[in-house]
Amino acid sequence: IRARCHTIPIFHSYNIEKYQNMKLFTIVAASCLSKTTFAFTSSVHQNVRSATALNANVGIYYSTQTGNTETVAGYISEAAGVDIVDIGDAADDEITALDSIIVGAPTWHTDQEEERSGTEWDTWLYSTLPNIDVSGKNVAVFGVGDQASYAEYYCDAAGELYDLFEAAGCKMMGFTSTDGYDHDSSKAERDGKFIGLMGDEDNQ
């Protein structure tokens, strides 16, 4: 297993609203995943890592096409104090041993019903996930997309992650607001909310 940990002190490519959204997601995910209550704060200058570092048995898994999803995974890693692993490098027993999982993907195959990310997730979700027991695990999802060029398919692959982990019996955590985003539609929306944290490294 090749785990890569990022140390990124500032979420430099995000505006204040997106920074707050990322911090809120991390706090909500952390509190749900670790079953610990964290205090919410309106100050964006508070040290996020100290406020949200996880003490639970948690893993962060991603895969990437251009590197943007790895970058966002690094932001979450820094905020949560948990290393990141490419899903293509993950062992089955490593994942089944966890209590909670944070997972993220880009969207590459637009307007598709399956295999939307164009990454290792496309194989893992359909070949590995159905054959391992993840039922009862807490799962939070993040996605990375391009609102300007692919406004009709923004972060669709994140919705695929959500649907398949939920179907596998996981407890899904970390819904976030769609406020402040500039997209037309997304398969990562449920009842007017995003199913997790959605990021756009190209435009914000």
PDB file of C-alpha atoms in Angstrom:
ATOM      1  CA  ILE A   1       0.000   0.000   0.000  1.00  0.00           C
ATOM      2  CA  ARG A   2       1.395   3.356  -0.994  1.00  0.00           C
ATOM      3  CA  ALA A   3      -0.069   6.093   1.149  1.00  0.00           C
ATOM      4  CA  ARG A   4       0.638   9.729   0.422  1.00  0.00           C
ATOM      5  CA  CYS A   5       0.107  12.419   3.030  1.00  0.00           C
ATOM      6  CA  HIS A   6      -0.128  16.069   2.041  1.00  0.00           C
ATOM      7  CA  THR A   7       0.695  19.075   4.156  1.00  0.00           C
ATOM      8  CA  ILE A   8      -1.130  22.051   2.656  1.00  0.00           C
ATOM      9  CA  PRO A   9      -1.483  24.925   5.133  1.00  0.00           C
ATOM     10  CA  ILE A  10      -3.998  26.993   3.141  1.00  0.00           C
ATOM     11  CA  PHE A  11      -6.834  26.069   0.808  1.00  0.00           C
ATOM     12  CA  HIS A  12      -5.469  28.678  -1.590  1.00  0.00           C
ATOM     13  CA  SER A  13      -7.654  27.930  -4.600  1.00  0.00           C
ATOM     14  CA  TYR A  14     -10.924  28.299  -2.741  1.00  0.00           C
ATOM     15  CA  ASN A  15     -12.745  31.504  -1.954  1.00  0.00           C
ATOM     16  CA  ILE A  16     -13.942  32.144   1.592  1.00  0.00           C
ATOM     17  CA  GLU A  17     -17.354  30.579   1.015  1.00  0.00           C
ATOM     18  CA  LYS A  18     -15.851  27.386  -0.397  1.00  0.00           C
ATOM     19  CA  TYR A  19     -13.289  27.302   2.422  1.00  0.00           C
ATOM     20  CA  GLN A  20     -16.123  27.479   4.934  1.00  0.00           C
ATOM     21  CA  ASN A  21     -17.966  24.722   3.069  1.00  0.00           C
ATOM     22  CA  MET A  22     -14.888  22.483   3.119  1.00  0.00           C
ATOM     23  CA  LYS A  23     -14.332  23.147   6.803  1.00  0.00           C
ATOM     24  CA  LEU A  24     -17.987  22.472   7.578  1.00  0.00           C
ATOM     25  CA  PHE A  25     -17.842  19.204   5.629  1.00  0.00           C
ATOM     26  CA  THR A  26     -14.700  18.126   7.454  1.00  0.00           C
ATOM     27  CA  ILE A  27     -16.178  18.935  10.858  1.00  0.00           C
ATOM     28  CA  VAL A  28     -19.471  17.192  10.069  1.00  0.00           C
ATOM     29  CA  ALA A  29     -17.698  14.170   8.594  1.00  0.00           C
ATOM     30  CA  ALA A  30     -15.248  14.071  11.489  1.00  0.00           C
ATOM     31  CA  SER A  31     -17.961  14.294  14.106  1.00  0.00           C
ATOM     32  CA  CYS A  32     -20.045  11.615  12.395  1.00  0.00           C
ATOM     33  CA  LEU A  33     -17.160   9.311  11.521  1.00  0.00           C
ATOM     34  CA  SER A  34     -15.468   9.497  14.908  1.00  0.00           C
ATOM     35  CA  LYS A  35     -18.751   9.670  16.835  1.00  0.00           C
ATOM     36  CA  THR A  36     -17.339  12.662  18.652  1.00  0.00           C
ATOM     37  CA  THR A  37     -19.071  16.034  18.932  1.00  0.00           C
ATOM     38  CA  PHE A  38     -17.058  18.989  17.609  1.00  0.00           C
ATOM     39  CA  ALA A  39     -17.857  22.646  18.198  1.00  0.00           C
ATOM     40  CA  PHE A  40     -18.920  24.587  15.113  1.00  0.00           C
ATOM     41  CA  THR A  41     -17.363  28.003  14.587  1.00  0.00           C
ATOM     42  CA  SER A  42     -17.928  30.858  12.158  1.00  0.00           C
ATOM     43  CA  SER A  43     -14.271  31.898  12.166  1.00  0.00           C
ATOM     44  CA  VAL A  44     -12.478  30.767   9.004  1.00  0.00           C
ATOM     45  CA  HIS A  45      -9.128  31.539  10.610  1.00  0.00           C
ATOM     46  CA  GLN A  46      -9.324  28.850  13.279  1.00  0.00           C
ATOM     47  CA  ASN A  47      -6.785  26.060  12.918  1.00  0.00           C
ATOM     48  CA  VAL A  48      -8.871  23.467  11.068  1.00  0.00           C
ATOM     49  CA  ARG A  49      -6.629  20.505  11.719  1.00  0.00           C
ATOM     50  CA  SER A  50      -6.665  20.940  15.489  1.00  0.00           C
ATOM     51  CA  ALA A  51     -10.444  21.327  15.411  1.00  0.00           C
ATOM     52  CA  THR A  52     -11.163  18.236  13.333  1.00  0.00           C
ATOM     53  CA  ALA A  53      -8.344  15.698  13.700  1.00  0.00           C
ATOM     54  CA  LEU A  54      -9.893  12.241  13.776  1.00  0.00           C
ATOM     55  CA  ASN A  55      -9.261   9.760  16.527  1.00  0.00           C
ATOM     56  CA  ALA A  56     -11.325   7.037  14.913  1.00  0.00           C
ATOM     57  CA  ASN A  57     -10.328   4.176  12.592  1.00  0.00           C
ATOM     58  CA  VAL A  58     -10.752   6.192   9.378  1.00  0.00           C
ATOM     59  CA  GLY A  59      -9.312   6.029   5.855  1.00  0.00           C
ATOM     60  CA  ILE A  60      -9.357   8.528   2.977  1.00  0.00           C
ATOM     61  CA  TYR A  61      -9.461   7.012  -0.514  1.00  0.00           C
ATOM     62  CA  TYR A  62      -9.400   8.763  -3.885  1.00  0.00           C
ATOM     63  CA  SER A  63      -8.403   8.292  -7.495  1.00  0.00           C
ATOM     64  CA  THR A  64      -7.538  10.987 -10.014  1.00  0.00           C
ATOM     65  CA  GLN A  65      -7.197  11.801 -13.721  1.00  0.00           C
ATOM     66  CA  THR A  66      -5.461  15.185 -13.755  1.00  0.00           C
ATOM     67  CA  GLY A  67      -4.307  15.440 -10.137  1.00  0.00           C
ATOM     68  CA  ASN A  68      -7.107  17.735  -8.925  1.00  0.00           C
ATOM     69  CA  THR A  69      -8.837  15.034  -6.883  1.00  0.00           C
ATOM     70  CA  GLU A  70      -5.548  14.149  -5.214  1.00  0.00           C
ATOM     71  CA  THR A  71      -5.116  17.842  -4.382  1.00  0.00           C
ATOM     72  CA  VAL A  72      -8.560  18.069  -2.766  1.00  0.00           C
ATOM     73  CA  ALA A  73      -7.924  14.788  -0.942  1.00  0.00           C
ATOM     74  CA  GLY A  74      -4.794  16.465   0.397  1.00  0.00           C
ATOM     75  CA  TYR A  75      -6.836  19.404   1.694  1.00  0.00           C
ATOM     76  CA  ILE A  76      -9.119  17.009   3.564  1.00  0.00           C
ATOM     77  CA  SER A  77      -6.115  15.019   4.787  1.00  0.00           C
ATOM     78  CA  GLU A  78      -4.592  18.170   6.255  1.00  0.00           C
ATOM     79  CA  ALA A  79      -7.867  19.175   7.873  1.00  0.00           C
ATOM     80  CA  ALA A  80      -8.641  15.718   9.251  1.00  0.00           C
ATOM     81  CA  GLY A  81      -5.167  14.487  10.130  1.00  0.00           C
ATOM     82  CA  VAL A  82      -5.558  11.279   8.102  1.00  0.00           C
ATOM     83  CA  ASP A  83      -3.312  10.003   5.279  1.00  0.00           C
ATOM     84  CA  ILE A  84      -4.705   9.484   1.769  1.00  0.00           C
ATOM     85  CA  VAL A  85      -4.486   6.344  -0.395  1.00  0.00           C
ATOM     86  CA  ASP A  86      -5.274   5.842  -4.078  1.00  0.00           C
ATOM     87  CA  ILE A  87      -8.071   3.272  -4.255  1.00  0.00           C
ATOM     88  CA  GLY A  88      -6.021   1.360  -6.802  1.00  0.00           C
ATOM     89  CA  ASP A  89      -3.409   0.759  -4.102  1.00  0.00           C
ATOM     90  CA  ALA A  90      -5.852  -0.262  -1.364  1.00  0.00           C
ATOM     91  CA  ALA A  91      -6.052  -3.818  -0.050  1.00  0.00           C
ATOM     92  CA  ASP A  92      -9.486  -5.286   0.621  1.00  0.00           C
ATOM     93  CA  ASP A  93      -8.693  -6.228   4.221  1.00  0.00           C
ATOM     94  CA  GLU A  94      -7.409  -2.709   4.869  1.00  0.00           C
ATOM     95  CA  ILE A  95     -10.797  -1.254   3.938  1.00  0.00           C
ATOM     96  CA  THR A  96     -12.901  -3.864   5.726  1.00  0.00           C
ATOM     97  CA  ALA A  97     -10.902  -3.245   8.913  1.00  0.00           C
ATOM     98  CA  LEU A  98     -11.922   0.431   9.001  1.00  0.00           C
ATOM     99  CA  ASP A  99     -14.877   1.844  10.881  1.00  0.00           C
ATOM    100  CA  SER A 100     -15.289   4.845   8.585  1.00  0.00           C
ATOM    101  CA  ILE A 101     -14.234   5.903   5.093  1.00  0.00           C
ATOM    102  CA  ILE A 102     -13.942   9.204   3.205  1.00  0.00           C
ATOM    103  CA  VAL A 103     -13.985   8.634  -0.575  1.00  0.00           C
ATOM    104  CA  GLY A 104     -13.552  10.976  -3.542  1.00  0.00           C
ATOM    105  CA  ALA A 105     -13.462  10.964  -7.342  1.00  0.00           C
ATOM    106  CA  PRO A 106     -13.409  13.224 -10.401  1.00  0.00           C
ATOM    107  CA  THR A 107     -15.973  13.003 -13.204  1.00  0.00           C
ATOM    108  CA  TRP A 108     -14.445  12.063 -16.553  1.00  0.00           C
ATOM    109  CA  HIS A 109     -17.081  10.070 -18.443  1.00  0.00           C
ATOM    110  CA  THR A 110     -19.840  12.668 -18.601  1.00  0.00           C
ATOM    111  CA  ASP A 111     -23.523  11.756 -18.989  1.00  0.00           C
ATOM    112  CA  GLN A 112     -22.863   8.111 -18.071  1.00  0.00           C
ATOM    113  CA  GLU A 113     -24.873   5.949 -15.697  1.00  0.00           C
ATOM    114  CA  GLU A 114     -21.870   3.843 -14.638  1.00  0.00           C
ATOM    115  CA  GLU A 115     -18.072   4.159 -14.490  1.00  0.00           C
ATOM    116  CA  ARG A 116     -18.246   7.954 -14.510  1.00  0.00           C
ATOM    117  CA  SER A 117     -14.858   8.773 -13.005  1.00  0.00           C
ATOM    118  CA  GLY A 118     -12.489   7.378 -15.626  1.00  0.00           C
ATOM    119  CA  THR A 119     -10.244   6.209 -12.777  1.00  0.00           C
ATOM    120  CA  GLU A 120      -9.536   3.088 -10.734  1.00  0.00           C
ATOM    121  CA  TRP A 121     -12.894   3.643  -9.043  1.00  0.00           C
ATOM    122  CA  ASP A 122     -14.622   2.400 -12.204  1.00  0.00           C
ATOM    123  CA  THR A 123     -13.166  -1.060 -11.694  1.00  0.00           C
ATOM    124  CA  TRP A 124     -13.174  -1.084  -7.899  1.00  0.00           C
ATOM    125  CA  LEU A 125     -16.829  -0.080  -7.467  1.00  0.00           C
ATOM    126  CA  TYR A 126     -18.112  -2.872  -9.717  1.00  0.00           C
ATOM    127  CA  SER A 127     -15.530  -5.628  -9.212  1.00  0.00           C
ATOM    128  CA  THR A 128     -14.332  -5.220  -5.617  1.00  0.00           C
ATOM    129  CA  LEU A 129     -17.025  -3.428  -3.600  1.00  0.00           C
ATOM    130  CA  PRO A 130     -19.719  -6.071  -4.243  1.00  0.00           C
ATOM    131  CA  ASN A 131     -17.363  -8.764  -2.935  1.00  0.00           C
ATOM    132  CA  ILE A 132     -16.318  -7.210   0.381  1.00  0.00           C
ATOM    133  CA  ASP A 133     -18.364  -6.487   3.489  1.00  0.00           C
ATOM    134  CA  VAL A 134     -18.609  -2.765   4.213  1.00  0.00           C
ATOM    135  CA  SER A 135     -22.121  -2.798   5.647  1.00  0.00           C
ATOM    136  CA  GLY A 136     -22.585  -0.520   8.641  1.00  0.00           C
ATOM    137  CA  LYS A 137     -19.489   1.562   7.918  1.00  0.00           C
ATOM    138  CA  ASN A 138     -19.752   5.351   8.007  1.00  0.00           C
ATOM    139  CA  VAL A 139     -18.926   6.902   4.614  1.00  0.00           C
ATOM    140  CA  ALA A 140     -18.486  10.540   3.534  1.00  0.00           C
ATOM    141  CA  VAL A 141     -18.035  11.447  -0.152  1.00  0.00           C
ATOM    142  CA  PHE A 142     -16.234  14.266  -1.946  1.00  0.00           C
ATOM    143  CA  GLY A 143     -16.145  15.026  -5.648  1.00  0.00           C
ATOM    144  CA  VAL A 144     -14.111  17.222  -7.992  1.00  0.00           C
ATOM    145  CA  GLY A 145     -15.489  18.714 -11.205  1.00  0.00           C
ATOM    146  CA  ASP A 146     -15.518  21.661 -13.608  1.00  0.00           C
ATOM    147  CA  GLN A 147     -18.591  23.894 -13.330  1.00  0.00           C
ATOM    148  CA  ALA A 148     -17.662  26.034 -16.343  1.00  0.00           C
ATOM    149  CA  SER A 149     -16.988  23.354 -18.952  1.00  0.00           C
ATOM    150  CA  TYR A 150     -19.257  20.599 -17.636  1.00  0.00           C
ATOM    151  CA  ALA A 151     -22.057  22.484 -15.889  1.00  0.00           C
ATOM    152  CA  GLU A 152     -24.646  19.802 -16.694  1.00  0.00           C
ATOM    153  CA  TYR A 153     -22.569  16.958 -15.250  1.00  0.00           C
ATOM    154  CA  TYR A 154     -20.896  18.591 -12.271  1.00  0.00           C
ATOM    155  CA  CYS A 155     -19.321  15.980  -9.971  1.00  0.00           C
ATOM    156  CA  ASP A 156     -21.597  13.217 -11.282  1.00  0.00           C
ATOM    157  CA  ALA A 157     -19.124  10.516 -10.227  1.00  0.00           C
ATOM    158  CA  ALA A 158     -19.498  11.542  -6.590  1.00  0.00           C
ATOM    159  CA  GLY A 159     -23.155  10.600  -6.893  1.00  0.00           C
ATOM    160  CA  GLU A 160     -22.100   7.183  -8.182  1.00  0.00           C
ATOM    161  CA  LEU A 161     -19.836   6.683  -5.160  1.00  0.00           C
ATOM    162  CA  TYR A 162     -22.708   7.659  -2.882  1.00  0.00           C
ATOM    163  CA  ASP A 163     -25.223   5.339  -4.536  1.00  0.00           C
ATOM    164  CA  LEU A 164     -22.975   2.280  -4.560  1.00  0.00           C
ATOM    165  CA  PHE A 165     -21.653   2.645  -1.021  1.00  0.00           C
ATOM    166  CA  GLU A 166     -25.195   3.230   0.208  1.00  0.00           C
ATOM    167  CA  ALA A 167     -26.388   0.133  -1.673  1.00  0.00           C
ATOM    168  CA  ALA A 168     -23.577  -1.817   0.018  1.00  0.00           C
ATOM    169  CA  GLY A 169     -25.137  -0.982   3.395  1.00  0.00           C
ATOM    170  CA  CYS A 170     -22.986   1.968   4.460  1.00  0.00           C
ATOM    171  CA  LYS A 171     -24.219   4.883   6.550  1.00  0.00           C
ATOM    172  CA  MET A 172     -23.781   7.980   4.401  1.00  0.00           C
ATOM    173  CA  MET A 173     -22.613  11.218   6.047  1.00  0.00           C
ATOM    174  CA  GLY A 174     -21.660  14.815   5.243  1.00  0.00           C
ATOM    175  CA  PHE A 175     -24.304  16.456   3.017  1.00  0.00           C
ATOM    176  CA  THR A 176     -23.404  20.062   2.085  1.00  0.00           C
ATOM    177  CA  SER A 177     -25.223  23.077   0.645  1.00  0.00           C
ATOM    178  CA  THR A 178     -25.334  23.821  -3.090  1.00  0.00           C
ATOM    179  CA  ASP A 179     -25.260  27.569  -2.375  1.00  0.00           C
ATOM    180  CA  GLY A 180     -22.469  29.459  -4.140  1.00  0.00           C
ATOM    181  CA  TYR A 181     -21.983  26.919  -6.923  1.00  0.00           C
ATOM    182  CA  ASP A 182     -22.502  27.768 -10.600  1.00  0.00           C
ATOM    183  CA  HIS A 183     -23.669  24.559 -12.275  1.00  0.00           C
ATOM    184  CA  ASP A 184     -26.808  23.431 -14.101  1.00  0.00           C
ATOM    185  CA  SER A 185     -27.250  19.915 -12.786  1.00  0.00           C
ATOM    186  CA  SER A 186     -25.442  17.182 -10.894  1.00  0.00           C
ATOM    187  CA  LYS A 187     -26.029  13.521 -10.117  1.00  0.00           C
ATOM    188  CA  ALA A 188     -24.394  14.296  -6.775  1.00  0.00           C
ATOM    189  CA  GLU A 189     -27.488  16.192  -5.568  1.00  0.00           C
ATOM    190  CA  ARG A 190     -30.190  14.716  -3.363  1.00  0.00           C
ATOM    191  CA  ASP A 191     -33.177  16.778  -2.251  1.00  0.00           C
ATOM    192  CA  GLY A 192     -31.431  20.073  -3.012  1.00  0.00           C
ATOM    193  CA  LYS A 193     -28.181  19.205  -1.218  1.00  0.00           C
ATOM    194  CA  PHE A 194     -24.870  17.794  -2.372  1.00  0.00           C
ATOM    195  CA  ILE A 195     -24.226  14.315  -1.017  1.00  0.00           C
ATOM    196  CA  GLY A 196     -20.799  15.477   0.192  1.00  0.00           C
ATOM    197  CA  LEU A 197     -18.144  18.094  -0.483  1.00  0.00           C
ATOM    198  CA  MET A 198     -17.893  19.199  -4.130  1.00  0.00           C
ATOM    199  CA  GLY A 199     -14.744  20.998  -5.301  1.00  0.00           C
ATOM    200  CA  ASP A 200     -13.685  22.802  -8.474  1.00  0.00           C
ATOM    201  CA  GLU A 201      -9.923  23.341  -8.737  1.00  0.00           C
ATOM    202  CA  ASP A 202     -10.215  24.777 -12.257  1.00  0.00           C
ATOM    203  CA  ASN A 203     -12.579  27.663 -11.597  1.00  0.00           C
ATOM    204  CA  GLN A 204     -12.608  28.455  -7.875  1.00  0.00           C
TER     205      GLN A 204
END
